PDB file of C-alpha atoms in Angstrom:
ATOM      1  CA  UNK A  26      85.308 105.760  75.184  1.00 50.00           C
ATOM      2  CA  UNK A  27      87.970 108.053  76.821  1.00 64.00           C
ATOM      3  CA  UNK A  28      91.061 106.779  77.881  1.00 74.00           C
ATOM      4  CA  UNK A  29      90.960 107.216  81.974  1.00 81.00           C
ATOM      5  CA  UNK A  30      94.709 106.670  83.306  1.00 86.00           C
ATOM      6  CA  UNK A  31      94.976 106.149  87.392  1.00 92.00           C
ATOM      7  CA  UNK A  32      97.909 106.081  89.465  1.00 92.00           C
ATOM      8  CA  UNK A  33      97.921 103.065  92.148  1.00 92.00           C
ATOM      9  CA  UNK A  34      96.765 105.876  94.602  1.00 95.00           C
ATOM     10  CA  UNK A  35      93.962 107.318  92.240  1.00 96.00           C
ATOM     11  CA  UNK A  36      92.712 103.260  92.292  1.00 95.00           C
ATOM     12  CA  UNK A  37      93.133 103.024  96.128  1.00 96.00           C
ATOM     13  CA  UNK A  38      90.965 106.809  96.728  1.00 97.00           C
ATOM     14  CA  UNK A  39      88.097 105.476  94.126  1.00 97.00           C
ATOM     15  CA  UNK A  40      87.640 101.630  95.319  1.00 96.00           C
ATOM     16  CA  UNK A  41      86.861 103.673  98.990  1.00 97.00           C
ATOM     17  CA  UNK A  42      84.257 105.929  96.787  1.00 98.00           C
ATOM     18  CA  UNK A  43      83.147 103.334  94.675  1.00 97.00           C
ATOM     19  CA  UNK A  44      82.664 101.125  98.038  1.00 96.00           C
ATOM     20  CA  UNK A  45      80.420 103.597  99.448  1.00 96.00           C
ATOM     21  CA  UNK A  46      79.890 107.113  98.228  1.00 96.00           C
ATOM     22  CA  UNK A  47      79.580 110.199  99.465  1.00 97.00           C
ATOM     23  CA  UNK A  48      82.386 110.056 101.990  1.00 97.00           C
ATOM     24  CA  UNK A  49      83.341 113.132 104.022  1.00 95.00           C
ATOM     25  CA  UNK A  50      87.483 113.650 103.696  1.00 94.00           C
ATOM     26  CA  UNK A  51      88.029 112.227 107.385  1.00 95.00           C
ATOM     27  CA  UNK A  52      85.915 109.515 106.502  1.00 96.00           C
ATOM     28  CA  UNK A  53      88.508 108.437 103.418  1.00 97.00           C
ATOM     29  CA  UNK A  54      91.483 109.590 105.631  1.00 96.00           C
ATOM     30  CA  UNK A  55      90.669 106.836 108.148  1.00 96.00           C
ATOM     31  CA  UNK A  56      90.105 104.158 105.526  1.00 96.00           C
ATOM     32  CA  UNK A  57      93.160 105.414 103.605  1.00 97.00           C
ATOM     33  CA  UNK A  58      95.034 105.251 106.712  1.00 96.00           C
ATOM     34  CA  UNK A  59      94.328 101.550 107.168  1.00 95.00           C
ATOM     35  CA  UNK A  60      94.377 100.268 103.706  1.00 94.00           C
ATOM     36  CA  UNK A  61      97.460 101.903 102.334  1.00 95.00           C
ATOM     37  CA  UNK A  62      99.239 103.586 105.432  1.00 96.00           C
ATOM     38  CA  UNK A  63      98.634 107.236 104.160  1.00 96.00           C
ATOM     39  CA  UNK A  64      98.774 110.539 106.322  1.00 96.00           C
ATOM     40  CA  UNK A  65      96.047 112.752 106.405  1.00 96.00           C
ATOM     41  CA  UNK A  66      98.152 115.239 104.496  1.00 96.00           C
ATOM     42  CA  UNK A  67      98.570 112.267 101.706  1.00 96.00           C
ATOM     43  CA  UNK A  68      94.765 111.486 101.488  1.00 96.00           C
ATOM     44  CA  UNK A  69      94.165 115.552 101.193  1.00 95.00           C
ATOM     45  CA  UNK A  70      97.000 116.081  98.744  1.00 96.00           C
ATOM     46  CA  UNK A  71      95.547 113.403  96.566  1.00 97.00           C
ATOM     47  CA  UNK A  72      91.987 114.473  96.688  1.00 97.00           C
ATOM     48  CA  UNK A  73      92.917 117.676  95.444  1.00 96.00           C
ATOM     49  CA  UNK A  74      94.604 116.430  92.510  1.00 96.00           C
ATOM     50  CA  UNK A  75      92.275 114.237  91.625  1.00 96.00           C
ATOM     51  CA  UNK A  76      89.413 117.239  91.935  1.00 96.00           C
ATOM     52  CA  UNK A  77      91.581 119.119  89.545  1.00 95.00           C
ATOM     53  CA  UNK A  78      91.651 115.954  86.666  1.00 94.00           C
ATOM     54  CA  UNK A  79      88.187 115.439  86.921  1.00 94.00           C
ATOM     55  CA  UNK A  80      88.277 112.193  88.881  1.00 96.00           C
ATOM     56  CA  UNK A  81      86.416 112.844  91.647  1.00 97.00           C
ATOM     57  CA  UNK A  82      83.535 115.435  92.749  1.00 97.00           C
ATOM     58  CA  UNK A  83      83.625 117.914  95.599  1.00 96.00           C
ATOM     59  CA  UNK A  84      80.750 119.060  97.675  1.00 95.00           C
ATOM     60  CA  UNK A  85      80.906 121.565 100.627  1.00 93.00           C
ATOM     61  CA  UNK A  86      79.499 119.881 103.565  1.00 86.00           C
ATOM     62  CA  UNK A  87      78.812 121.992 106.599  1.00 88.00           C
ATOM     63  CA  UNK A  88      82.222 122.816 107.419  1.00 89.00           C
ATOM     64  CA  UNK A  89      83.947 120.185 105.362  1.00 89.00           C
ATOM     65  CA  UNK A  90      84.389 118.002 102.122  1.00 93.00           C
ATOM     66  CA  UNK A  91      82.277 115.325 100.775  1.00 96.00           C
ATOM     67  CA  UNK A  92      83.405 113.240  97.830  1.00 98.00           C
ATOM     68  CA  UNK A  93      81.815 110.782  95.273  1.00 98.00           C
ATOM     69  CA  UNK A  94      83.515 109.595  91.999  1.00 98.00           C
ATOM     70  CA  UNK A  95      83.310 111.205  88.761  1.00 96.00           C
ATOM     71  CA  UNK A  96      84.607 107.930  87.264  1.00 94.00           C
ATOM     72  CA  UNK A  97      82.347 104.610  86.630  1.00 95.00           C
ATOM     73  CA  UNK A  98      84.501 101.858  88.366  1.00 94.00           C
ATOM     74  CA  UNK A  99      83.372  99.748  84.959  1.00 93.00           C
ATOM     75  CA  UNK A 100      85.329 102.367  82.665  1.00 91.00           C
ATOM     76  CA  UNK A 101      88.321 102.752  84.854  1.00 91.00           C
ATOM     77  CA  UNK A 102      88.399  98.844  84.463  1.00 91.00           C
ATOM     78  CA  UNK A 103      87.730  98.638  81.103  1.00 89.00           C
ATOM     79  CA  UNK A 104      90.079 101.333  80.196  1.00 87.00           C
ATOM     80  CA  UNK A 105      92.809  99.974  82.171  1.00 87.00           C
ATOM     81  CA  UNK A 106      92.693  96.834  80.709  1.00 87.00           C
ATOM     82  CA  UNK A 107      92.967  98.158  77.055  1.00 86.00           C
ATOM     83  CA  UNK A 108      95.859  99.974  78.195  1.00 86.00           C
ATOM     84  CA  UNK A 109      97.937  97.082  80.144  1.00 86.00           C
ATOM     85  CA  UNK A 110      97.011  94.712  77.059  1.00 89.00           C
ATOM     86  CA  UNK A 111      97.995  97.025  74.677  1.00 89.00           C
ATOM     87  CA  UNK A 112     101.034  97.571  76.624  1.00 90.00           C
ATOM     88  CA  UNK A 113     102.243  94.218  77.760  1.00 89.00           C
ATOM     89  CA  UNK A 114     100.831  91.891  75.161  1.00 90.00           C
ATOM     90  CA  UNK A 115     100.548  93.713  71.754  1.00 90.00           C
ATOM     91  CA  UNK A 116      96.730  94.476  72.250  1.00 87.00           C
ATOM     92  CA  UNK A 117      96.193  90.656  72.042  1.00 89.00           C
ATOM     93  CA  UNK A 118      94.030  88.226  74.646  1.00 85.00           C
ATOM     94  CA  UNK A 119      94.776  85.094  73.711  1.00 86.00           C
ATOM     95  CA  UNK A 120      99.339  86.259  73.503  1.00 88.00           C
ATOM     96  CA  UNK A 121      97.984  86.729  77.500  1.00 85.00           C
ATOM     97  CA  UNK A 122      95.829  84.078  77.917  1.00 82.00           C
ATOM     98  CA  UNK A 123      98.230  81.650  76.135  1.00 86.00           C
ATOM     99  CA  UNK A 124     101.116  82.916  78.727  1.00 84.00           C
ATOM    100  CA  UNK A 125      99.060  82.680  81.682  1.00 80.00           C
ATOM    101  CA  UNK A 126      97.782  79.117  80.393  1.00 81.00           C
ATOM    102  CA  UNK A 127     101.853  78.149  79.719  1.00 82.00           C
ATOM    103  CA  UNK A 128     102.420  79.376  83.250  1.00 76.00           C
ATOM    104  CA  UNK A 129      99.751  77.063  84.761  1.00 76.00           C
ATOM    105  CA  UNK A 130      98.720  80.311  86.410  1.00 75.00           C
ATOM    106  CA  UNK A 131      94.681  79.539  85.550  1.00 81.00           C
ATOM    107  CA  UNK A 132      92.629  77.517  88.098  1.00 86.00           C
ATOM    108  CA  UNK A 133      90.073  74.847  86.856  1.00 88.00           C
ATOM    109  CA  UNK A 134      87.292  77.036  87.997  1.00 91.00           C
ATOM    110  CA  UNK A 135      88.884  80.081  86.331  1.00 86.00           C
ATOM    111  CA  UNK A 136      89.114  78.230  82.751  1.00 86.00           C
ATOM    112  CA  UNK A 137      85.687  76.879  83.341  1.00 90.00           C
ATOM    113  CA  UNK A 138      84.729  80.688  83.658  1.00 90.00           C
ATOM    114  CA  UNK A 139      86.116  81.551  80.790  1.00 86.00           C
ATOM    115  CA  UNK A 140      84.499  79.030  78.990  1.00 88.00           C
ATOM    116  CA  UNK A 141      81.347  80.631  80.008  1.00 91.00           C
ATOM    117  CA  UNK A 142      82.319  84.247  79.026  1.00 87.00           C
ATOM    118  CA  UNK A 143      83.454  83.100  75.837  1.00 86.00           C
ATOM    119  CA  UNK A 144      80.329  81.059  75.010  1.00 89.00           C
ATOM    120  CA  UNK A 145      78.471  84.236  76.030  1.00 88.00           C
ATOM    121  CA  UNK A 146      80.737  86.775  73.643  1.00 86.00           C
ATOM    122  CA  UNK A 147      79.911  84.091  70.630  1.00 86.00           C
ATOM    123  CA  UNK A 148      76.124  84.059  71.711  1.00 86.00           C
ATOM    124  CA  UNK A 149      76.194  88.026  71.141  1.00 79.00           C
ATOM    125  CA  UNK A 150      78.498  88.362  67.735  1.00 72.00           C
ATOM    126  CA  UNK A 151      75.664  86.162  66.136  1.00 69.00           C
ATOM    127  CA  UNK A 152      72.993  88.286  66.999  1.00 60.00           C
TER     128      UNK A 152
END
């Protein structure tokens, strides 16, 4: 799988698209505007770039811009995970499970879902 990299304002511009998709650029500088306190000229500046890597699509709509991700929101995750775990903790789960756990940062409902995802993982390595 390719390695996808976002900025924090990449993630902000593709959980709008990946919300609902196609949106027109005034659309995204509205919702922009109220999640994250960008400028029109911001939300523009960023589309372009993000054109330019491949992140997003362009269509010509009428007299303006229509966008929809080029990016599945699953991959970005994915990818961004591999890349803060590789970075922060070695490329090991449990070194950041095991801190979170120390911490006390993991509910009772959040252990009890890992539980389930981990009974799940075993269920499929057997296969």
């Amino acid at each position: 799988m390719e390695q996808i990299k976002l900025t924090g304002g990449e993630w902000s511009v593709l959980d709008c698209l990946w919300a609902e998709s196609p949106q027109t650029v005034m659309q995204l500088v509205s919702r922009l505007g109220e999640r994250v306190g960008w400028a029109k000229s911001t939300t523009i500046t960023t589309l372009r770039r993000m054109e330019e890597k491949g992140l997003v699509h362009c269509e010509i709509v009428g007299k303006g811009k229509s966008y929809t991700p080029a990016v599945e929101q699953e991959q970005a995750v994915i990818s961004e995970t591999r890349s803060f775990l590789d970075r922060v903790y070695q490329g090991s789960v449990g070194l950041m499970m095991s801190a979170m756990a120390r911490r006390q940062e993991l509910s009772r409902e959040e252990i009890a879902q890992l539980r389930e995802i981990l009974e799940k993982a075993e269920e499929g390595s057997e296969k």
